[in-house]
Short mmCIF file of C-alpha atoms in Angstrom, two decimals:
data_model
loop_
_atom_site.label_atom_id
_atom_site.label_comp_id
_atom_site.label_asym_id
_atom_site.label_seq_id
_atom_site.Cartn_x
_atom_site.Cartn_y
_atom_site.Cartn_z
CA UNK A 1 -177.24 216.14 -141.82
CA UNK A 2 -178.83 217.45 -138.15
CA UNK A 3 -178.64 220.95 -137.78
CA UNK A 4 -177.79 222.80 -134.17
CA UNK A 5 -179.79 220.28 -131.42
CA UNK A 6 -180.61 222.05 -128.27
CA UNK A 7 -182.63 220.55 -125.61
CA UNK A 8 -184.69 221.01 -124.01
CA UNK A 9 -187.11 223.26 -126.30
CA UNK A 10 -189.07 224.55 -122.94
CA UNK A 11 -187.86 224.24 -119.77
CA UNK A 12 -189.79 225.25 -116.25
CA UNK A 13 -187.71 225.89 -113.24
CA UNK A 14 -189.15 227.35 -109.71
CA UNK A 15 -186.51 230.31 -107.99
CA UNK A 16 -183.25 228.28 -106.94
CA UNK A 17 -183.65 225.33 -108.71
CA UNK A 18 -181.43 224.81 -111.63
CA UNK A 19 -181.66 224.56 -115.21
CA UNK A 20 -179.58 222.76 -117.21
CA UNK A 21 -179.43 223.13 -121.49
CA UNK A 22 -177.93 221.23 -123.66
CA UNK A 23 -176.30 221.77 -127.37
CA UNK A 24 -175.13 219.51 -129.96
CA UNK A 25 -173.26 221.45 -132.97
CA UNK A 26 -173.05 220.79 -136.51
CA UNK A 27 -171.70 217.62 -137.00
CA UNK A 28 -168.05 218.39 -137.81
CA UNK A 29 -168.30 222.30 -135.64
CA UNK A 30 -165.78 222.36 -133.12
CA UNK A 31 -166.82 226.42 -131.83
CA UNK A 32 -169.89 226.28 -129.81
CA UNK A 33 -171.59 229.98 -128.99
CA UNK A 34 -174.02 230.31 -126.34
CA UNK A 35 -176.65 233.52 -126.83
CA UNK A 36 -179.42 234.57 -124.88
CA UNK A 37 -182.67 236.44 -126.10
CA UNK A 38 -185.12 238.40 -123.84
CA UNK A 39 -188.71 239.20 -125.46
CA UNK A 40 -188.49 241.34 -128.16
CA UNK A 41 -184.81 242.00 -127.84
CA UNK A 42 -181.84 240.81 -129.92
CA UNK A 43 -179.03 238.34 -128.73
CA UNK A 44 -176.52 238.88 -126.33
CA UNK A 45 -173.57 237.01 -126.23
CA UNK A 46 -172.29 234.89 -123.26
CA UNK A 47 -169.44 232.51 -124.11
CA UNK A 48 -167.70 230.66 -126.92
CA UNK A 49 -166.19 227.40 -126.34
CA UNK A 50 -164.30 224.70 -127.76
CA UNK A 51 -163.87 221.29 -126.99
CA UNK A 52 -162.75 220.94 -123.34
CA UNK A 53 -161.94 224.55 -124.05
CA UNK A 54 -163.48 228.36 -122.76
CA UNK A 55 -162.54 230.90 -125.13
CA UNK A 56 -164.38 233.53 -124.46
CA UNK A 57 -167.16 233.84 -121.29
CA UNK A 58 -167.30 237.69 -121.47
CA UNK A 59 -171.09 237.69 -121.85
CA UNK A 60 -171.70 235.61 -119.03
CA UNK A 61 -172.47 236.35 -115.30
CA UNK A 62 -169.49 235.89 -112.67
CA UNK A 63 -172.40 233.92 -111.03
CA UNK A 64 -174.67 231.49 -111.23
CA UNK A 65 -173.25 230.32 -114.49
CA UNK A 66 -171.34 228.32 -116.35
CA UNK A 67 -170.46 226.31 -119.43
CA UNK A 68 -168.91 223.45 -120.74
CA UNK A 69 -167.77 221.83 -123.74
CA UNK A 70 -166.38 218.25 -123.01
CA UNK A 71 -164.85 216.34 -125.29
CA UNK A 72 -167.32 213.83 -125.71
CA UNK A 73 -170.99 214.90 -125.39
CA UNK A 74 -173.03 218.01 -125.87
CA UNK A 75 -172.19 221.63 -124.74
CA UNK A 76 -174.12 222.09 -121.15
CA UNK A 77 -174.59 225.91 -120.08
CA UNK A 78 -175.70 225.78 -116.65
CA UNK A 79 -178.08 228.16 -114.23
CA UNK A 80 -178.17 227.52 -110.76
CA UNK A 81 -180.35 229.13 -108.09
CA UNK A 82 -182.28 230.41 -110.88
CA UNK A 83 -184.41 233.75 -110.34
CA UNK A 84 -187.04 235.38 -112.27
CA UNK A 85 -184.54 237.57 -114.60
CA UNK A 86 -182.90 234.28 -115.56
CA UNK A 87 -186.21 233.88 -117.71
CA UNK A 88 -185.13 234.06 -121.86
CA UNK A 89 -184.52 232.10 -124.40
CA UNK A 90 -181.06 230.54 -124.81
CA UNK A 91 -179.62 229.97 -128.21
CA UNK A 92 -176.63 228.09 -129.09
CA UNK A 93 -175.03 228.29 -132.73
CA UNK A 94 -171.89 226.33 -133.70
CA UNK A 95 -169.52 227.44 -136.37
CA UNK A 96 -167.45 225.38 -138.89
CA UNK A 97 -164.16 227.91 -138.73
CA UNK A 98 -162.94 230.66 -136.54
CA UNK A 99 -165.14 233.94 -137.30
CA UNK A 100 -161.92 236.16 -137.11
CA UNK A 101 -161.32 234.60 -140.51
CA UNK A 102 -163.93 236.98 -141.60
CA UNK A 103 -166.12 234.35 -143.80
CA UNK A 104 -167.37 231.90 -141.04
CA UNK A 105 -171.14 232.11 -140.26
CA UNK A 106 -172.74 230.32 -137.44
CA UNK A 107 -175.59 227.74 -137.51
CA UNK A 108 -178.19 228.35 -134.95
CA UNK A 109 -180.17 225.82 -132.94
CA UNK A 110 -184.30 226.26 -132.18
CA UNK A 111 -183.46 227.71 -128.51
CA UNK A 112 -183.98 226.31 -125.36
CA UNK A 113 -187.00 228.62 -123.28
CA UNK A 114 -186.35 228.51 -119.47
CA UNK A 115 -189.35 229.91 -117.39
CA UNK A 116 -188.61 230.70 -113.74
CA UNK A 117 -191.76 230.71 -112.06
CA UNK B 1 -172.33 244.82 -125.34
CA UNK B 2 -174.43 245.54 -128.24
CA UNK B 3 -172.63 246.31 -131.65
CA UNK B 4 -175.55 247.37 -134.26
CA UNK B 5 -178.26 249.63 -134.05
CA UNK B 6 -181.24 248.51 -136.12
CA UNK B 7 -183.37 251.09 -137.71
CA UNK B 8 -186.37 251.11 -138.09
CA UNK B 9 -187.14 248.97 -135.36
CA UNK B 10 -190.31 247.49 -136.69
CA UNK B 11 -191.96 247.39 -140.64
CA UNK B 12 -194.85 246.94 -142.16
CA UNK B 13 -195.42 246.61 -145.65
CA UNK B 14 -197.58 245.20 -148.50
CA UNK B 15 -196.93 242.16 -150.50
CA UNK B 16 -194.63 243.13 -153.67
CA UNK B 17 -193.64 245.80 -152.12
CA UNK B 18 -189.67 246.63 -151.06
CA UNK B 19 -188.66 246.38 -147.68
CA UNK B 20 -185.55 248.43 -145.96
CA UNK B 21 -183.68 248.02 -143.33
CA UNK B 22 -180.45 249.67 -141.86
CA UNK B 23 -177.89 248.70 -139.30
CA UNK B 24 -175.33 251.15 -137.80
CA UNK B 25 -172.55 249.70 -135.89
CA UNK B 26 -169.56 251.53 -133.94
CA UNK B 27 -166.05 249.48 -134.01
CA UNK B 28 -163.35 248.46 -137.05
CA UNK B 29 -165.39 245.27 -138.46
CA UNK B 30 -163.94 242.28 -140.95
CA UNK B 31 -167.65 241.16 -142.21
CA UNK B 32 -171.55 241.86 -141.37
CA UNK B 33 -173.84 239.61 -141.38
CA UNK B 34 -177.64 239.36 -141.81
CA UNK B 35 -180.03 236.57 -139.96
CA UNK B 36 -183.55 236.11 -139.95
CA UNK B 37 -185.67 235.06 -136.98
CA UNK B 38 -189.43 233.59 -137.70
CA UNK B 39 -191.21 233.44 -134.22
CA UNK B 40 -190.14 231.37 -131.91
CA UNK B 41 -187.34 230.02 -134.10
CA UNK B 42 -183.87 229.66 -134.24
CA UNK B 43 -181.83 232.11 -136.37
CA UNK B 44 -181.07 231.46 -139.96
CA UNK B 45 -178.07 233.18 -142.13
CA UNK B 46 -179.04 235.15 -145.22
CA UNK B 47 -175.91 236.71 -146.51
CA UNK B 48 -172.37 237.53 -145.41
CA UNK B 49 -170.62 240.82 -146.91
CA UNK B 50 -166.83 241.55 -146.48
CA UNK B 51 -165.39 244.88 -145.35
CA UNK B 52 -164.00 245.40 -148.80
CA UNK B 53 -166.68 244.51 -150.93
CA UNK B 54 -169.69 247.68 -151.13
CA UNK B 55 -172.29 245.50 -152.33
CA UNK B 56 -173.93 242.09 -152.57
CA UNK B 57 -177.15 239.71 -154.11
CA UNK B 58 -178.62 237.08 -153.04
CA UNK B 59 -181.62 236.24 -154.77
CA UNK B 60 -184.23 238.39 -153.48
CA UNK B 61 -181.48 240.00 -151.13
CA UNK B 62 -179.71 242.90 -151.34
CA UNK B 63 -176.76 244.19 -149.25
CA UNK B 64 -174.85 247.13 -149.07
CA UNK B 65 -171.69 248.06 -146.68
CA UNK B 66 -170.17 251.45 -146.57
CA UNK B 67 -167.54 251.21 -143.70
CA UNK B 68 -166.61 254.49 -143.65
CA UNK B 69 -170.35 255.48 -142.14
CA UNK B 70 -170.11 251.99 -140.13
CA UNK B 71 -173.36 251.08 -141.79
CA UNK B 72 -175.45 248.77 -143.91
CA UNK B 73 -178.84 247.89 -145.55
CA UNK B 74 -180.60 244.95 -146.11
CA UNK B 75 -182.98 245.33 -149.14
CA UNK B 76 -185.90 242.77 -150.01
CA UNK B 77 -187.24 242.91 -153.16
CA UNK B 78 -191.10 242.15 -154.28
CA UNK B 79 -191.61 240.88 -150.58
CA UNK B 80 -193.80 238.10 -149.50
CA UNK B 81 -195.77 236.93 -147.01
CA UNK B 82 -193.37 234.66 -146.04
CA UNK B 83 -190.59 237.21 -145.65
CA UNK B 84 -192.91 238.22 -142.07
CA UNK B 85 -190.10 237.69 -139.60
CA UNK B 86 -187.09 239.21 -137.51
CA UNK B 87 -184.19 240.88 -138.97
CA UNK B 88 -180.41 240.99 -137.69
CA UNK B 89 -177.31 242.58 -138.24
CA UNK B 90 -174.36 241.06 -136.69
CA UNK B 91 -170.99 241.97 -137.32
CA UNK B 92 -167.58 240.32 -136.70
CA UNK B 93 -164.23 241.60 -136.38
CA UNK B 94 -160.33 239.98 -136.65
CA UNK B 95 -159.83 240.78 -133.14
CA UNK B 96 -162.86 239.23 -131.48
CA UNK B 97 -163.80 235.58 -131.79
CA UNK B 98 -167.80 235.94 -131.74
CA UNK B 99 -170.41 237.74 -133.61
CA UNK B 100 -172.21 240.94 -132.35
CA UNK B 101 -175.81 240.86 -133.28
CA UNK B 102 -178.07 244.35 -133.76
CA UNK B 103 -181.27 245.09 -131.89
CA UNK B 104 -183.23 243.70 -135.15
CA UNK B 105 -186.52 244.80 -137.05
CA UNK B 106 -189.24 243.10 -136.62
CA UNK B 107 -190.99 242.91 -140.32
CA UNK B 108 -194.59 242.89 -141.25
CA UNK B 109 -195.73 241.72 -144.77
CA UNK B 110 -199.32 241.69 -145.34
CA UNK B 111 -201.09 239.80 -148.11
#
């Protein structure tokens, strides 16, 4: 059984290109969480979807970003005109139930790493 | 916004020795959680606790809650090598559909 698949693992983006990372979930995980992690630092939420669905995009910029999780295919969260503070690593983590159930844990992928140069 | 505050913020300790570590969070929570983060890794879940349960094992693990000082400790017993990594709290509540994570401990075990 896969885990969490993000992809890219590394990803190396110039000021105002964009970056694009992807997310599979558990195979069965319809919640999809999207994190990001500066050096040294713990995680920050920025949204929860589910399929076709945004639940919750409180931790994300108004700008610049956004996220998706269609009903076929990965979860996409999406940075354009990247800039130097966009630099961190991006988790996503998928969960099986609804964590206001108060017994649901979340399954973390290996991170995608964006570097804007 | 962040929910825990991880103390101490960094540890380092000798093999077989106990390590600590304490998490203090501020709002009405249903569960806490603890994850561990080896460099450059994903996160990995140790051990849930519910808000009406004081105390739980797992294995080497050790949790406590005690919600009226919105706090709780993660104990690892005869540590190892292996137990070098990053430690997080994260706590979820029935009115909010994600998990707050703590500002972590970074642990040291030496051989």
């Amino acid at each position: 059984n896969a885990g969490v698949m993000q992809n890219p693992r590394h990803l190396v983006r110039r000021r105002g290109q964009e970056a694009r990372l992807r997310c599979s979930p558990v195979k069965g995980h319809s919640h999809v969480y999207w994190y990001r992690q500066l050096p040294e630092e713990g995680l920050k939420f920025m949204v929860y979807l589910q399929k076709e669905n945004i639940i919750d995009e409180s931790g994300m910029p108004k700008e610049r970003f956004s996220a998706e999780f269609p009903k076929e295919g990965p979860s996409i969260l999406r940075i354009q005109q990247v800039v130097r503070g966009d630099s961190a690593a991006y988790f996503c983590a998928s969960s099986l139930e609804l964590l206001t159930g108060g017994t649901g844990e979340l399954f973390f992928g290996e991170g995608s790493r964006l570097t804007v140069l | 916004s962040q929910q825990g505050e991880e103390d101490p913020q960094a540890l380092s300790i000798q093999e077989g020795e106990n390590a600590t570590m304490n998490c203090s969070y501020k709002t009405s929570i249903n569960n806490l959680q603890w994850y561990r983060q080896n460099s450059g890794r994903g996160l990995v879940h140790l051990i849930l606790i519910r808000s009406n349960e004081r105390e739980k094992h797992s294995g080497r693990l050790r949790v406590t809650l005690d919600t009226s000082k919105k706090s709780s400790s993660l104990l690892i017993t005869a540590s190892r090598a292996a137990d070098t990594a990053s430690y997080f709290c994260a706590t979820g509540s029935y009115n909010t559909d994600k998990l707050i994570f703590g500002t972590g401990t970074r642990l040291q075990v030496f051989p």
